[in-house]
PDB file of C-alpha atoms in Angstrom:
ATOM      1  CA  HIS A   1      -8.917 -25.597   2.455  1.00 38.00           C
ATOM      2  CA  THR A   2     -11.233 -25.877  -0.446  1.00 39.00           C
ATOM      3  CA  ARG A   3     -11.497 -24.574  -4.298  1.00 46.00           C
ATOM      4  CA  GLN A   4     -14.191 -24.712  -6.507  1.00 45.00           C
ATOM      5  CA  GLY A   5     -14.469 -23.634 -10.379  1.00 44.00           C
ATOM      6  CA  LEU A   6     -10.788 -23.603 -11.596  1.00 45.00           C
ATOM      7  CA  THR A   7      -9.650 -24.790 -14.185  1.00 45.00           C
ATOM      8  CA  ALA A   8      -6.389 -25.732 -15.960  1.00 56.00           C
ATOM      9  CA  GLU A   9      -5.604 -27.282 -19.894  1.00 65.00           C
ATOM     10  CA  GLY A  10     -10.056 -29.109 -19.745  1.00 73.00           C
ATOM     11  CA  VAL A  11      -9.910 -29.287 -16.595  1.00 77.00           C
ATOM     12  CA  ARG A  12     -11.634 -28.593 -13.340  1.00 82.00           C
ATOM     13  CA  VAL A  13     -11.669 -29.065 -10.155  1.00 82.00           C
ATOM     14  CA  VAL A  14     -15.213 -29.877  -8.480  1.00 88.00           C
ATOM     15  CA  ARG A  15     -13.941 -30.185  -4.554  1.00 87.00           C
ATOM     16  CA  ALA A  16     -10.444 -30.035  -2.465  1.00 82.00           C
ATOM     17  CA  ASP A  17     -10.021 -30.384   0.272  1.00 82.00           C
ATOM     18  CA  ALA A  18      -6.460 -31.493   3.022  1.00 79.00           C
ATOM     19  CA  GLY A  19      -6.766 -35.178   1.649  1.00 85.00           C
ATOM     20  CA  THR A  20      -8.963 -35.496  -2.156  1.00 87.00           C
ATOM     21  CA  VAL A  21      -9.755 -33.403  -4.454  1.00 83.00           C
ATOM     22  CA  VAL A  22     -12.187 -34.135  -7.319  1.00 88.00           C
ATOM     23  CA  LEU A  23     -11.397 -33.440 -11.004  1.00 83.00           C
ATOM     24  CA  ASP A  24     -14.339 -33.389 -13.764  1.00 86.00           C
ATOM     25  CA  VAL A  25     -12.139 -34.150 -16.984  1.00 83.00           C
ATOM     26  CA  ALA A  26     -14.374 -33.762 -20.470  1.00 82.00           C
ATOM     27  CA  GLY A  27     -17.725 -34.335 -18.015  1.00 85.00           C
ATOM     28  CA  VAL A  28     -15.709 -36.819 -16.212  1.00 90.00           C
ATOM     29  CA  ARG A  29     -15.653 -36.717 -12.320  1.00 91.00           C
ATOM     30  CA  ARG A  30     -12.570 -38.536 -10.627  1.00 87.00           C
ATOM     31  CA  THR A  31     -11.587 -38.651  -6.999  1.00 90.00           C
ATOM     32  CA  PHE A  32      -7.777 -38.942  -6.236  1.00 85.00           C
ATOM     33  CA  GLU A  33      -5.813 -39.322  -3.252  1.00 86.00           C
ATOM     34  CA  VAL A  34      -3.837 -36.880  -1.656  1.00 85.00           C
ATOM     35  CA  ALA A  35      -0.345 -37.579   0.191  1.00 86.00           C
ATOM     36  CA  ARG A  36       1.878 -35.481   1.203  1.00 82.00           C
ATOM     37  CA  TYR A  37       5.746 -36.243   1.998  1.00 82.00           C
ATOM     38  CA  GLY A  38       7.778 -32.891   3.374  1.00 79.00           C
ATOM     39  CA  ASP A  39       7.685 -30.588   0.961  1.00 75.00           C
ATOM     40  CA  GLU A  40       6.216 -32.384  -1.604  1.00 80.00           C
ATOM     41  CA  VAL A  41       2.238 -33.059  -2.564  1.00 79.00           C
ATOM     42  CA  TYR A  42       1.003 -36.324  -4.880  1.00 83.00           C
ATOM     43  CA  VAL A  43      -2.137 -36.566  -6.326  1.00 78.00           C
ATOM     44  CA  GLY A  44      -2.869 -40.127  -8.102  1.00 74.00           C
ATOM     45  CA  GLY A  45       0.133 -40.646  -7.516  1.00 75.00           C
ATOM     46  CA  THR A  46       1.416 -37.377 -10.014  1.00 77.00           C
ATOM     47  CA  ARG A  47       4.030 -35.156  -8.425  1.00 79.00           C
ATOM     48  CA  LEU A  48       2.531 -31.765  -7.957  1.00 74.00           C
ATOM     49  CA  THR A  49       4.830 -28.684  -8.370  1.00 70.00           C
ATOM     50  CA  ALA A  50       3.727 -25.386  -5.613  1.00 66.00           C
ATOM     51  CA  LEU A  51       3.799 -22.613  -7.879  1.00 64.00           C
ATOM     52  CA  PRO A  52       3.436 -19.064  -6.524  1.00 61.00           C
ATOM     53  CA  ARG A  53       0.151 -17.510  -6.047  1.00 61.00           C
ATOM     54  CA  PHE A  54       1.454 -14.195  -7.718  1.00 59.00           C
ATOM     55  CA  SER A  55       4.320 -14.144  -9.575  1.00 55.00           C
ATOM     56  CA  ASP A  56       6.533 -10.971  -9.010  1.00 56.00           C
ATOM     57  CA  PRO A  57       6.679  -9.048 -13.335  1.00 53.00           C
ATOM     58  CA  ALA A  58      10.059  -8.281 -12.148  1.00 52.00           C
ATOM     59  CA  ALA A  59      11.272 -11.273 -12.366  1.00 56.00           C
ATOM     60  CA  GLN A  60       9.990 -11.215 -16.144  1.00 61.00           C
ATOM     61  CA  LEU A  61      11.356  -8.059 -17.016  1.00 73.00           C
ATOM     62  CA  ALA A  62      14.451  -7.032 -18.450  1.00 78.00           C
ATOM     63  CA  PRO A  63      17.230  -5.530 -16.307  1.00 83.00           C
ATOM     64  CA  GLY A  64      16.818  -1.504 -15.784  1.00 88.00           C
ATOM     65  CA  SER A  65      12.989  -1.654 -15.999  1.00 91.00           C
ATOM     66  CA  LEU A  66      11.789   0.868 -14.243  1.00 92.00           C
ATOM     67  CA  LEU A  67       8.034   0.225 -12.928  1.00 91.00           C
ATOM     68  CA  ALA A  68       5.163   2.397 -11.436  1.00 91.00           C
ATOM     69  CA  PRO A  69       5.575   2.042  -7.942  1.00 90.00           C
ATOM     70  CA  MET A  70       1.445   3.003  -7.484  1.00 91.00           C
ATOM     71  CA  PRO A  71      -1.005   3.100  -8.739  1.00 92.00           C
ATOM     72  CA  GLY A  72      -0.743   7.285  -9.957  1.00 94.00           C
ATOM     73  CA  THR A  73      -0.832   9.399 -12.867  1.00 96.00           C
ATOM     74  CA  VAL A  74       2.147  10.782 -15.020  1.00 97.00           C
ATOM     75  CA  VAL A  75       2.168  14.084 -14.651  1.00 97.00           C
ATOM     76  CA  ARG A  76       5.979  14.985 -16.208  1.00 96.00           C
ATOM     77  CA  VAL A  77       8.319  13.046 -18.289  1.00 96.00           C
ATOM     78  CA  ALA A  78      11.882  14.862 -18.680  1.00 96.00           C
ATOM     79  CA  GLU A  79      12.155  16.986 -20.958  1.00 93.00           C
ATOM     80  CA  GLY A  80      14.125  15.799 -24.765  1.00 90.00           C
ATOM     81  CA  LEU A  81      13.971  12.209 -23.314  1.00 94.00           C
ATOM     82  CA  ALA A  82      12.946   9.750 -26.193  1.00 94.00           C
ATOM     83  CA  GLU A  83      14.655   6.136 -26.602  1.00 94.00           C
ATOM     84  CA  GLY A  84      18.377   6.352 -26.970  1.00 95.00           C
ATOM     85  CA  ALA A  85      19.158   9.216 -24.854  1.00 95.00           C
ATOM     86  CA  ARG A  86      22.131   8.258 -22.479  1.00 96.00           C
ATOM     87  CA  VAL A  87      21.420   8.998 -18.900  1.00 96.00           C
ATOM     88  CA  GLN A  88      22.881   9.320 -15.221  1.00 96.00           C
ATOM     89  CA  ALA A  89      22.893   7.521 -12.400  1.00 95.00           C
ATOM     90  CA  GLY A  90      19.898   8.966 -10.074  1.00 95.00           C
ATOM     91  CA  GLN A  91      18.594  11.077 -12.861  1.00 96.00           C
ATOM     92  CA  PRO A  92      14.957  12.254 -12.687  1.00 96.00           C
ATOM     93  CA  LEU A  93      13.435  10.666 -15.585  1.00 97.00           C
ATOM     94  CA  ILE A  94       9.343  10.638 -14.160  1.00 97.00           C
ATOM     95  CA  TRP A  95       7.301  12.045 -12.411  1.00 97.00           C
ATOM     96  CA  LEU A  96       3.807  10.718 -11.134  1.00 96.00           C
ATOM     97  CA  GLU A  97       0.749  12.084  -9.483  1.00 95.00           C
ATOM     98  CA  ALA A  98      -0.739   9.842  -6.447  1.00 91.00           C
ATOM     99  CA  MET A  99      -2.169  10.920  -3.146  1.00 86.00           C
ATOM    100  CA  LYS A 100      -1.854  14.286  -3.478  1.00 87.00           C
ATOM    101  CA  MET A 101       1.532  13.788  -4.008  1.00 92.00           C
ATOM    102  CA  GLN A 102       4.380  14.047  -6.538  1.00 93.00           C
ATOM    103  CA  HIS A 103       7.051  10.851  -6.509  1.00 94.00           C
ATOM    104  CA  GLN A 104      10.081  10.701  -9.134  1.00 95.00           C
ATOM    105  CA  ILE A 105      11.565   7.679 -10.962  1.00 95.00           C
ATOM    106  CA  SER A 106      14.754   8.025 -11.595  1.00 95.00           C
ATOM    107  CA  ALA A 107      17.246   6.451 -13.426  1.00 95.00           C
ATOM    108  CA  PRO A 108      19.015   3.165 -11.610  1.00 92.00           C
ATOM    109  CA  ALA A 109      22.112   3.520 -13.019  1.00 93.00           C
ATOM    110  CA  ALA A 110      24.310   5.210 -16.346  1.00 95.00           C
ATOM    111  CA  GLY A 111      23.219   4.606 -19.524  1.00 95.00           C
ATOM    112  CA  VAL A 112      21.429   4.361 -22.059  1.00 96.00           C
ATOM    113  CA  LEU A 113      17.260   4.476 -22.275  1.00 96.00           C
ATOM    114  CA  THR A 114      16.709   1.789 -24.578  1.00 94.00           C
ATOM    115  CA  ALA A 115      12.461   2.430 -23.972  1.00 93.00           C
ATOM    116  CA  LEU A 116       9.608   5.224 -22.344  1.00 95.00           C
ATOM    117  CA  HIS A 117       6.484   3.777 -22.559  1.00 94.00           C
ATOM    118  CA  ALA A 118       4.898   6.567 -19.561  1.00 95.00           C
ATOM    119  CA  ARG A 119       3.514   9.430 -21.668  1.00 94.00           C
ATOM    120  CA  PRO A 120       1.724  12.541 -19.812  1.00 96.00           C
ATOM    121  CA  GLY A 121      -1.901  12.191 -18.377  1.00 95.00           C
ATOM    122  CA  GLN A 122      -1.462   8.271 -18.495  1.00 95.00           C
ATOM    123  CA  GLN A 123      -2.810   6.827 -15.550  1.00 94.00           C
ATOM    124  CA  VAL A 124      -1.060   3.612 -14.214  1.00 93.00           C
ATOM    125  CA  GLU A 125      -0.949   1.206 -11.943  1.00 91.00           C
ATOM    126  CA  PRO A 126       1.761  -0.749  -9.859  1.00 88.00           C
ATOM    127  CA  GLY A 127       3.985  -2.177 -11.775  1.00 85.00           C
ATOM    128  CA  LEU A 128       3.439  -1.061 -14.994  1.00 89.00           C
ATOM    129  CA  LEU A 129       7.281  -0.341 -17.060  1.00 91.00           C
ATOM    130  CA  LEU A 130       7.601   2.774 -17.573  1.00 94.00           C
ATOM    131  CA  ALA A 131      10.700   2.660 -19.261  1.00 95.00           C
ATOM    132  CA  VAL A 132      14.014   0.453 -19.524  1.00 94.00           C
ATOM    133  CA  VAL A 133      17.592   2.065 -18.646  1.00 95.00           C
ATOM    134  CA  ARG A 134      20.144  -0.602 -19.807  1.00 93.00           C
ATOM    135  CA  PRO A 135      23.153   0.199 -17.728  1.00 91.00           C
ATOM    136  CA  ALA A 136      26.330   1.340 -19.219  1.00 85.00           C
TER     137      ALA A 136
END
C-alpha cells in the first residue's frame, strides 16, 4: 500500500509500494528497492524492523495500574480514598458513567494506592490512567 507524507527524523516518505520506496532527505529524493525475505524487509540494503501501529499503553505502565476501560465521566471515588490508603482485592475504588450506565473500577489486588488521578466530574478516554495499586 502507499503511504505519503510520513516524516521521521528529517526523512519524508514520498511514495512507497511493494517493490520501491521514494524518500526525501533534506530536499533530495532517493529511490530504494524493497526486498522481502520471509518476515524480514530490507530497503536499500538496510534491514527494517516492523513496529506495531498502536502500542499497548498498559505495557508502559506500572503493575497495578487502573485504566479507563471506555470513554465516560468519573461520577464517584470511594469515600476517603487517597494516595497511601490500603485497599483490598476487589474493593470498588472508582465509578464511571458511560452510555447511561455506571461501571465500577475495583482494586486488582490487596495493596497500597500509590496514585489517584481520577476526580469526580472528570471526562476520561479509554486507556487513561485513573489510579495505581501497588500489590502488598
